[in-house]
Amino acid sequence: MKMKSMVLLAVAGALVACASPSELRGREVNFAASSTKNNASQVLSCVAAGWQKRTQQAVTVNTYENGFTAVAQSKTLFGTNTDFVIDAANAKTGGAVFQLWSTMSKESTDKLIGIIQPCL
């Protein structure tokens, strides 16, 4: 009986871990920053290229609301998980402001932030 309960808990935990971009946006922001020299599209294109080069994981960049969004997703045994979402908008004073949400480990999120910073 204990083994069955452990399996059910593992499956439930895995299902909770899978998140969509909209679910991530409902969580606390992991990192926020602004750029004074690059616009939102330039920042996200730079981040997407850097992440793809480092991890071989595809990142899609699309228009979103009043700006752009970059999303990285991975396939899991239980479906698709959104690893991170970055929403960026052009600032009225030039440059861009953006927010990052991540379901990745702190170590992986810190690596992503390290890729973001030179793009600003």
Short mmCIF file of C-alpha atoms in Angstrom, two decimals:
data_model
loop_
_atom_site.label_atom_id
_atom_site.label_comp_id
_atom_site.label_asym_id
_atom_site.label_seq_id
_atom_site.Cartn_x
_atom_site.Cartn_y
_atom_site.Cartn_z
CA MET A 1 0.00 0.00 0.00
CA LYS A 2 2.83 2.40 0.76
CA MET A 3 4.36 1.87 -2.68
CA LYS A 4 1.07 2.70 -4.40
CA SER A 5 0.76 5.90 -2.36
CA MET A 6 4.32 6.91 -3.23
CA VAL A 7 3.68 6.37 -6.94
CA LEU A 8 0.49 8.43 -6.80
CA LEU A 9 2.32 11.25 -4.99
CA ALA A 10 5.11 11.19 -7.58
CA VAL A 11 2.61 11.37 -10.45
CA ALA A 12 0.67 14.18 -8.76
CA GLY A 13 3.89 16.09 -8.12
CA ALA A 14 4.95 15.75 -11.75
CA LEU A 15 1.59 16.98 -12.97
CA VAL A 16 1.79 20.03 -10.73
CA ALA A 17 5.32 20.74 -11.97
CA CYS A 18 4.12 21.13 -15.58
CA ALA A 19 3.15 24.72 -16.23
CA SER A 20 1.87 26.77 -19.14
CA PRO A 21 3.13 30.29 -19.93
CA SER A 22 -0.05 31.86 -18.52
CA GLU A 23 0.30 29.81 -15.31
CA LEU A 24 3.88 31.01 -14.91
CA ARG A 25 2.83 34.64 -15.35
CA GLY A 26 0.54 34.17 -12.34
CA ARG A 27 3.52 33.34 -10.11
CA GLU A 28 6.10 35.54 -8.44
CA VAL A 29 8.63 37.09 -10.85
CA ASN A 30 12.09 35.49 -10.62
CA PHE A 31 13.97 38.43 -12.16
CA ALA A 32 13.10 41.87 -13.53
CA ALA A 33 15.35 44.36 -15.28
CA SER A 34 15.46 47.15 -17.80
CA SER A 35 17.66 48.08 -20.72
CA THR A 36 18.50 51.61 -21.75
CA LYS A 37 20.13 50.81 -25.10
CA ASN A 38 18.26 47.85 -26.62
CA ASN A 39 14.57 47.55 -27.40
CA ALA A 40 12.42 44.61 -26.28
CA SER A 41 12.78 42.66 -29.51
CA GLN A 42 16.59 43.02 -29.50
CA VAL A 43 16.87 41.92 -25.86
CA LEU A 44 14.72 38.82 -26.36
CA SER A 45 16.43 37.85 -29.62
CA CYS A 46 19.80 38.08 -27.84
CA VAL A 47 18.55 36.01 -24.88
CA ALA A 48 16.97 33.37 -27.14
CA ALA A 49 20.18 32.99 -29.17
CA GLY A 50 22.31 32.76 -26.03
CA TRP A 51 20.09 30.18 -24.35
CA GLN A 52 19.81 28.05 -27.50
CA LYS A 53 23.58 28.13 -27.97
CA ARG A 54 24.23 27.10 -24.38
CA THR A 55 21.54 24.43 -24.02
CA GLN A 56 20.42 23.43 -27.54
CA GLN A 57 16.86 24.11 -26.30
CA ALA A 58 14.64 26.07 -28.67
CA VAL A 59 13.24 29.40 -27.50
CA THR A 60 10.34 30.99 -29.34
CA VAL A 61 10.03 34.77 -29.50
CA ASN A 62 6.63 36.20 -30.44
CA THR A 63 4.64 39.37 -30.05
CA TYR A 64 2.65 39.50 -26.82
CA GLU A 65 0.28 42.23 -25.61
CA ASN A 66 2.26 45.51 -25.94
CA GLY A 67 5.63 43.87 -26.48
CA PHE A 68 7.24 40.48 -26.96
CA THR A 69 7.59 37.19 -25.14
CA ALA A 70 10.27 34.50 -25.17
CA VAL A 71 9.25 31.00 -24.10
CA ALA A 72 11.27 27.82 -23.62
CA GLN A 73 9.34 24.59 -23.20
CA SER A 74 10.38 21.00 -22.67
CA LYS A 75 8.57 17.72 -23.13
CA THR A 76 8.05 15.63 -20.01
CA LEU A 77 6.53 12.24 -19.42
CA PHE A 78 3.31 14.02 -18.45
CA GLY A 79 3.13 16.67 -21.18
CA THR A 80 4.77 19.99 -21.96
CA ASN A 81 6.38 22.12 -19.27
CA THR A 82 7.22 25.79 -19.69
CA ASP A 83 10.78 26.18 -18.42
CA PHE A 84 10.75 29.95 -18.59
CA VAL A 85 8.83 32.95 -19.89
CA ILE A 86 10.28 36.40 -20.42
CA ASP A 87 7.89 39.23 -21.26
CA ALA A 88 9.43 42.45 -22.57
CA ALA A 89 7.99 45.80 -23.59
CA ASN A 90 9.59 48.91 -25.02
CA ALA A 91 9.94 51.68 -22.46
CA LYS A 92 8.55 55.11 -23.31
CA THR A 93 11.99 56.59 -22.62
CA GLY A 94 13.73 54.08 -24.93
CA GLY A 95 15.17 50.70 -24.10
CA ALA A 96 13.05 47.93 -22.64
CA VAL A 97 11.68 46.53 -19.40
CA PHE A 98 11.12 42.86 -18.83
CA GLN A 99 10.18 40.15 -16.35
CA LEU A 100 11.30 36.53 -16.07
CA TRP A 101 9.36 33.60 -14.65
CA SER A 102 11.06 30.22 -14.38
CA THR A 103 10.21 26.68 -13.31
CA MET A 104 13.85 25.65 -13.59
CA SER A 105 16.21 25.04 -10.69
CA LYS A 106 17.88 28.05 -9.08
CA GLU A 107 21.16 27.05 -10.74
CA SER A 108 19.59 26.95 -14.23
CA THR A 109 17.68 30.18 -13.62
CA ASP A 110 20.92 31.86 -12.52
CA LYS A 111 22.59 30.66 -15.75
CA LEU A 112 19.72 32.18 -17.73
CA ILE A 113 20.07 35.47 -15.84
CA GLY A 114 23.78 35.38 -16.69
CA ILE A 115 22.81 35.16 -20.38
CA ILE A 116 20.27 37.99 -20.02
CA GLN A 117 22.59 40.54 -18.42
CA PRO A 118 24.95 41.05 -21.43
CA CYS A 119 21.86 41.48 -23.67
CA LEU A 120 20.69 44.55 -21.77
#
